[in-house]
Amino acid sequence: MSRSFRQSCVTALVLALGAGVCAFALRAEDSGKGQETASRPSLPKSKEKAAVDPKVAAERAAAWAAQREKLNAELLVAVENDDVARAKALLAKKADPNASDKHKVSALMIAVEGGNAGMVKLLLAAKADVNAGDESGTTALMTAAEFGDADLMPLLFEAKPNLNAIDVNGWTALTIATLEGKPEAVKLLLARGADVRVRDREGHSAWMFAAAEGDKDAMGPLLDPAITHVTKKDLELADRRGWTALHHACAQEHPGIVQMLLEAGSDVNARDTSGWTPLMLSAQSHCYGCVVMLTNHGAKVNLASASGTTPLILAAAQGDAQQVELLLKRGADPNATTLEKNTALIEAAARGYVEVAQKLLAAGADPNVRTARGETALVRATRSSANPDPQMLLLLKQAGAR
């Protein structure tokens, strides 16, 4: 929610509440005729308290409650406007330091979002609840982590917040700082003892978020054994798809992160729920640097997924001649087939990737392997479009394709 939208909502609330207080006061006056309702009732000579009309008492209580709500709304406006003096005066009048808007965004969260250290100090001194969350479970510390405010976070730490509180997504302040690319916030939270092993609803960890974002500055402290005591087992943790941090780094083409994870002991041949390895994701995403590092660290080039696809078949289907050449040099089988009996050559021929087909044929690819439907590379090349590539057709025929 934007600051301007929230401010307009709170201002409207102040005006509405102000009118409500007046109405309550008038009703109290009308119903209290013949009684002293405007001041404290005097005691009769018997020194027994005079009876108070229950209706008047209820209306008086409602008027006080409305007045309190008006003060709270004015406090939110003061915090939104960074008016520390006004906020201090309102707190002195008994405004609630835990006042919040209709979305349960507290005054403290608004102050943190605004980056006002003086306001944060004032509210915390007034006993604002540092762990109060909005309707999505976001706390003041999470807000500070989101904006990477390294100046405000120590102030919040003094109030002893729950470092590992989670929002509706299962995210902690550390998760959010990592996801938002705020390395200083990550370092501060880790130094305070934030749990790096907390995972969200999808099974994502802080390591996975840093890997997906390609954030070396955040990944550095997360992989520092002196800080997080990270182990190989930690790096083998997978999300609901079966992806490890290494899978995420490869899928998003972050070779620098891939190197960091491999050096930290990540399993280079980890498989997801579909049998895909980091090397397969690298081949699919055209991350040549990732392929180089993975194969240098022992990635098995001929591992196949549940559907039988291999890194070479994926690279060929992407038309990536450079990756195809590298994988062939590292021992990839040019005649490996999927469950549908597709080969790397058939995939290249169907898409018109002549250079890829040349490299595969030079490496011994069989041009006459048939798919489960009985189609060869030549047949697929012929049916690939209304105007098949004549260069591809000639290449395949010269190789003996039928």
XYZ file of C-alpha atoms in Angstrom:
402
model
C 0.000 0.000 0.000
C 1.455 3.428 -0.959
C 2.140 6.073 1.670
C -0.141 8.599 -0.093
C -3.092 6.171 -0.249
C -2.686 5.184 3.401
C -2.421 8.848 4.419
C -5.703 9.753 2.658
C -7.450 6.815 4.344
C -6.206 7.788 7.794
C -7.134 11.471 7.293
C -10.684 10.461 6.320
C -10.841 8.304 9.427
C -9.824 11.241 11.621
C -12.606 13.440 10.201
C -15.222 10.706 10.581
C -14.220 9.959 14.144
C -14.265 13.646 15.033
C -17.899 13.888 13.939
C -18.706 10.743 15.889
C -17.341 12.174 19.132
C -19.617 15.229 18.793
C -22.669 13.040 18.195
C -21.928 10.932 21.258
C -21.561 14.067 23.391
C -24.941 15.487 22.223
C -26.737 12.208 22.897
C -25.207 12.078 26.371
C -26.441 15.631 27.098
C -30.010 14.933 25.875
C -30.371 11.714 27.837
C -28.861 13.152 30.989
C -31.345 16.033 31.603
C -31.991 16.437 35.277
C -28.756 14.659 36.149
C -25.164 15.821 36.436
C -23.716 14.078 33.415
C -21.158 16.675 32.392
C -19.130 16.386 35.615
C -18.392 13.846 38.283
C -21.622 13.038 40.259
C -21.651 14.487 43.794
C -22.208 12.174 46.758
C -25.453 12.495 48.716
C -25.299 13.167 52.454
C -25.464 9.454 53.135
C -22.064 9.263 51.369
C -23.439 6.599 49.046
C -22.706 6.926 45.308
C -25.597 8.280 43.257
C -27.046 5.843 40.755
C -25.859 6.406 37.187
C -28.207 5.818 34.295
C -26.802 2.723 32.466
C -27.613 4.319 29.119
C -25.665 7.431 30.033
C -22.746 5.358 31.274
C -22.687 3.364 28.052
C -22.808 6.476 25.900
C -20.097 8.104 27.973
C -17.893 5.032 27.526
C -18.590 5.050 23.806
C -17.654 8.720 23.609
C -14.356 8.045 25.370
C -13.693 5.114 23.035
C -14.403 7.302 20.022
C -12.084 9.958 21.407
C -9.382 7.327 21.841
C -9.871 6.141 18.259
C -9.623 9.726 17.061
C -6.325 10.111 18.904
C -5.072 6.870 17.368
C -6.022 7.978 13.868
C -4.278 11.317 14.415
C -1.211 9.429 15.618
C -1.087 7.445 12.386
C -1.266 10.701 10.424
C 1.545 12.189 12.501
C 3.705 9.111 11.967
C 2.936 9.113 8.248
C 4.006 12.771 8.086
C 7.163 12.167 10.159
C 5.878 14.678 12.741
C 7.666 13.474 15.871
C 6.537 16.405 18.032
C 2.877 15.832 17.185
C 3.190 12.097 17.745
C 4.777 12.723 21.137
C 1.923 15.031 22.124
C -0.686 12.498 21.046
C 1.018 9.723 22.984
C 0.975 11.995 26.039
C -2.801 12.234 25.565
C -2.968 8.436 25.716
C -2.975 7.618 22.012
C -2.224 3.914 21.608
C 1.391 3.317 20.460
C 0.068 0.137 18.824
C -2.519 1.987 16.737
C -2.939 0.504 13.264
C -4.878 1.138 10.056
C -7.614 -1.049 8.586
C -4.979 -3.412 7.199
C -3.417 -3.742 10.666
C -0.329 -1.820 9.563
C 0.939 -0.432 12.860
C 2.319 3.012 13.591
C 5.701 1.394 14.166
C 5.638 -0.281 10.756
C 4.730 3.033 9.112
C 7.629 4.719 10.914
C 10.028 1.992 9.790
C 8.821 2.223 6.208
C 9.388 5.974 6.351
C 12.910 5.472 7.684
C 12.345 7.826 10.627
C 14.683 6.742 13.427
C 13.364 9.393 15.827
C 9.797 8.204 15.359
C 10.815 4.580 15.789
C 12.598 5.431 19.052
C 9.562 7.367 20.293
C 7.128 4.537 19.585
C 9.376 1.868 21.054
C 9.847 3.985 24.185
C 6.044 4.129 24.412
C 5.996 0.311 24.392
C 4.906 -0.247 20.798
C 4.756 -3.994 20.121
C 7.745 -4.780 17.910
C 6.199 -8.136 16.975
C 2.791 -6.835 15.891
C 1.981 -7.987 12.368
C -0.323 -6.658 9.681
C -3.010 -8.754 7.997
C -0.339 -10.596 5.996
C 1.808 -11.234 9.063
C 4.459 -8.669 8.143
C 6.233 -7.193 11.171
C 8.274 -4.036 11.668
C 11.485 -6.066 11.424
C 10.369 -7.597 8.128
C 9.600 -4.109 6.844
C 13.078 -2.923 7.818
C 14.582 -5.991 6.145
C 12.590 -5.331 2.966
C 13.980 -1.820 2.691
C 17.430 -2.878 3.884
C 17.470 -0.183 6.552
C 20.654 -0.995 8.452
C 20.187 2.058 10.700
C 16.730 1.153 11.981
C 17.292 -2.559 12.452
C 19.566 -2.138 15.517
C 16.824 -0.024 17.149
C 14.336 -2.825 16.581
C 16.802 -5.412 17.874
C 16.889 -3.552 21.207
C 13.172 -4.294 21.576
C 13.936 -8.026 21.297
C 11.835 -8.909 18.235
C 11.094 -12.443 17.121
C 13.807 -12.845 14.486
C 12.123 -15.879 12.974
C 8.503 -14.700 12.815
C 6.874 -15.746 9.536
C 4.294 -14.059 7.326
C 1.531 -15.694 5.285
C 4.102 -16.866 2.725
C 6.251 -18.480 5.377
C 8.904 -15.795 4.911
C 11.048 -14.460 7.736
C 12.902 -11.152 7.905
C 16.003 -13.003 6.667
C 14.084 -14.527 3.768
C 12.749 -11.111 2.778
C 16.151 -9.422 3.041
C 17.627 -12.119 0.798
C 14.767 -11.984 -1.690
C 14.963 -8.183 -1.890
C 18.734 -8.211 -2.339
C 19.640 -6.412 0.897
C 23.015 -7.918 1.905
C 23.600 -5.569 4.854
C 20.261 -6.568 6.343
C 21.171 -10.221 5.766
C 24.436 -9.759 7.654
C 22.750 -7.972 10.571
C 20.087 -10.652 10.919
C 22.595 -13.487 10.759
C 24.779 -11.748 13.344
C 21.749 -11.608 15.662
C 21.073 -15.311 15.210
C 18.299 -15.436 12.605
C 17.592 -19.039 11.598
C 18.901 -19.566 8.067
C 17.180 -22.944 7.825
C 13.596 -21.687 7.976
C 11.794 -22.497 4.709
C 8.636 -21.046 3.210
C 5.480 -22.833 2.105
C 7.074 -23.920 -1.150
C 10.146 -25.225 0.634
C 12.392 -22.342 -0.410
C 15.322 -21.422 1.799
C 17.385 -18.246 2.028
C 20.105 -20.043 0.035
C 17.605 -20.723 -2.755
C 16.435 -17.110 -2.890
C 20.007 -15.812 -3.023
C 20.779 -18.340 -5.761
C 17.729 -17.433 -7.839
C 18.482 -13.718 -7.501
C 22.168 -14.198 -8.302
C 23.075 -12.170 -5.227
C 26.717 -12.873 -4.403
C 26.769 -10.326 -1.568
C 23.921 -12.098 0.209
C 25.140 -15.590 -0.647
C 28.582 -14.882 0.810
C 27.526 -14.684 4.478
C 24.872 -17.373 3.957
C 27.606 -19.789 2.877
C 30.079 -18.712 5.560
C 30.398 -21.708 7.929
C 31.619 -19.410 10.688
C 28.288 -17.547 10.552
C 25.646 -20.095 9.546
C 27.468 -23.394 10.179
C 26.268 -24.428 6.721
C 26.749 -28.083 5.797
C 26.460 -30.086 2.582
C 23.178 -31.446 3.910
C 21.824 -27.890 4.111
C 22.703 -27.277 0.479
C 20.988 -30.516 -0.542
C 17.658 -29.309 0.855
C 15.122 -29.122 -1.965
C 11.880 -27.234 -2.515
C 8.583 -28.814 -3.536
C 9.817 -29.249 -7.118
C 12.935 -30.935 -5.858
C 15.142 -27.991 -6.760
C 18.180 -27.256 -4.644
C 19.896 -23.872 -4.505
C 22.151 -25.109 -7.317
C 19.131 -25.885 -9.507
C 17.856 -22.341 -8.973
C 21.211 -20.767 -9.831
C 21.484 -22.776 -13.054
C 17.911 -22.111 -14.134
C 18.454 -18.362 -13.719
C 21.884 -18.388 -15.419
C 24.058 -17.278 -12.500
C 27.484 -18.913 -13.063
C 29.050 -16.930 -10.222
C 26.574 -18.372 -7.735
C 27.019 -21.827 -9.266
C 30.721 -21.602 -8.535
C 30.102 -20.507 -4.931
C 27.668 -23.361 -4.324
C 29.930 -25.979 -5.883
C 32.869 -24.805 -3.789
C 30.639 -25.042 -0.707
C 29.869 -28.684 -1.491
C 26.543 -28.674 -3.360
C 25.591 -31.958 -5.034
C 26.402 -31.399 -8.704
C 24.143 -34.267 -9.803
C 21.130 -33.598 -7.564
C 17.831 -34.527 -9.228
C 14.478 -32.799 -8.908
C 11.083 -34.530 -8.853
C 11.258 -34.989 -12.646
C 14.813 -36.263 -12.590
C 16.306 -33.016 -13.863
C 19.839 -32.134 -12.807
C 21.469 -28.693 -12.586
C 23.301 -29.518 -15.838
C 20.009 -30.073 -17.659
C 18.681 -26.714 -16.468
C 21.919 -25.043 -17.556
C 21.627 -26.603 -21.011
C 18.047 -25.449 -21.325
C 18.811 -21.899 -20.143
C 21.867 -21.425 -22.418
C 24.172 -20.922 -19.414
C 27.464 -21.951 -21.001
C 29.489 -20.829 -17.989
C 27.316 -22.986 -15.758
C 27.868 -26.019 -18.009
C 31.634 -25.486 -17.891
C 31.725 -25.322 -14.086
C 29.316 -28.198 -13.569
C 31.210 -30.543 -15.884
C 34.501 -29.465 -14.309
C 33.053 -30.512 -10.940
C 31.951 -33.951 -12.092
C 28.480 -33.438 -13.534
C 27.382 -36.593 -15.364
C 26.630 -35.579 -18.935
C 24.571 -38.664 -19.798
C 22.159 -38.694 -16.879
C 18.598 -38.702 -18.216
C 15.439 -37.214 -16.753
C 12.264 -39.184 -16.062
C 11.235 -38.579 -19.684
C 14.640 -39.694 -20.945
C 15.957 -36.293 -21.958
C 19.665 -35.542 -21.544
C 21.638 -32.290 -21.376
C 22.783 -32.814 -24.983
C 19.227 -33.277 -26.267
C 18.171 -30.110 -24.422
C 21.090 -28.092 -25.792
C 20.364 -29.334 -29.320
C 16.689 -28.430 -28.994
C 17.766 -24.915 -27.986
C 20.064 -24.638 -31.000
C 23.048 -23.965 -28.757
C 25.975 -25.153 -30.887
C 28.557 -24.035 -28.331
C 27.014 -26.113 -25.555
C 26.525 -29.071 -27.888
C 30.206 -29.009 -28.800
C 31.267 -28.778 -25.149
C 28.985 -31.608 -24.031
C 30.199 -33.843 -26.856
C 33.797 -33.169 -25.808
C 32.863 -34.111 -22.234
C 31.515 -37.467 -23.390
C 27.829 -36.883 -24.131
C 26.207 -39.706 -26.136
C 25.047 -38.285 -29.511
C 22.594 -41.174 -29.952
C 20.876 -41.061 -26.559
C 17.086 -41.184 -26.916
C 14.135 -39.968 -24.889
C 11.193 -42.202 -24.009
C 9.640 -41.026 -27.286
C 12.855 -42.095 -29.072
C 13.836 -38.546 -29.982
C 17.562 -37.886 -30.368
C 19.564 -34.678 -30.262
C 19.858 -34.835 -34.077
C 16.109 -35.246 -34.548
C 15.472 -32.236 -32.279
C 17.987 -30.116 -34.194
C 16.655 -31.229 -37.586
C 13.053 -30.473 -36.640
C 14.021 -26.901 -35.750
C 16.437 -26.218 -38.588
C 19.591 -25.892 -36.485
C 22.124 -26.753 -39.200
C 25.288 -26.004 -37.209
C 24.102 -28.176 -34.328
C 23.260 -31.010 -36.735
C 26.720 -30.750 -38.291
C 28.418 -31.144 -34.911
C 26.221 -34.079 -33.960
C 26.817 -35.904 -37.245
C 30.551 -35.286 -36.926
C 30.394 -36.879 -33.468
C 28.715 -40.022 -34.830
C 25.006 -39.277 -34.530
C 22.910 -41.846 -36.434
C 20.690 -40.014 -38.979
C 18.320 -42.953 -39.332
C 17.150 -43.442 -35.751
C 13.356 -43.472 -35.708
C 11.085 -41.904 -33.126
C 8.210 -43.769 -31.490
C 6.123 -42.533 -34.428
C 8.594 -43.914 -36.933
C 10.033 -40.542 -37.974
C 13.708 -40.017 -38.816
C 15.647 -36.763 -38.663
C 15.067 -36.297 -42.412
C 11.316 -36.789 -42.058
C 11.159 -34.300 -39.177
C 13.221 -31.773 -41.136
C 10.929 -32.144 -44.138
C 7.797 -31.632 -42.046
C 9.213 -28.837 -39.914
C 7.619 -26.100 -42.021
C 6.048 -25.293 -45.354
C 9.534 -24.404 -46.595
C 12.075 -26.880 -45.150
C 15.671 -25.675 -44.916
C 17.397 -27.016 -48.068
C 20.774 -26.885 -46.318
C 19.490 -29.147 -43.548
C 17.966 -31.581 -46.046
C 21.209 -31.738 -48.034
C 23.286 -32.252 -44.888
C 21.141 -35.160 -43.731
C 21.034 -36.837 -47.156
C 24.805 -36.571 -47.482
C 25.035 -38.312 -44.100
C 22.940 -41.205 -45.441
C 19.589 -40.192 -43.976
C 16.519 -41.895 -45.373
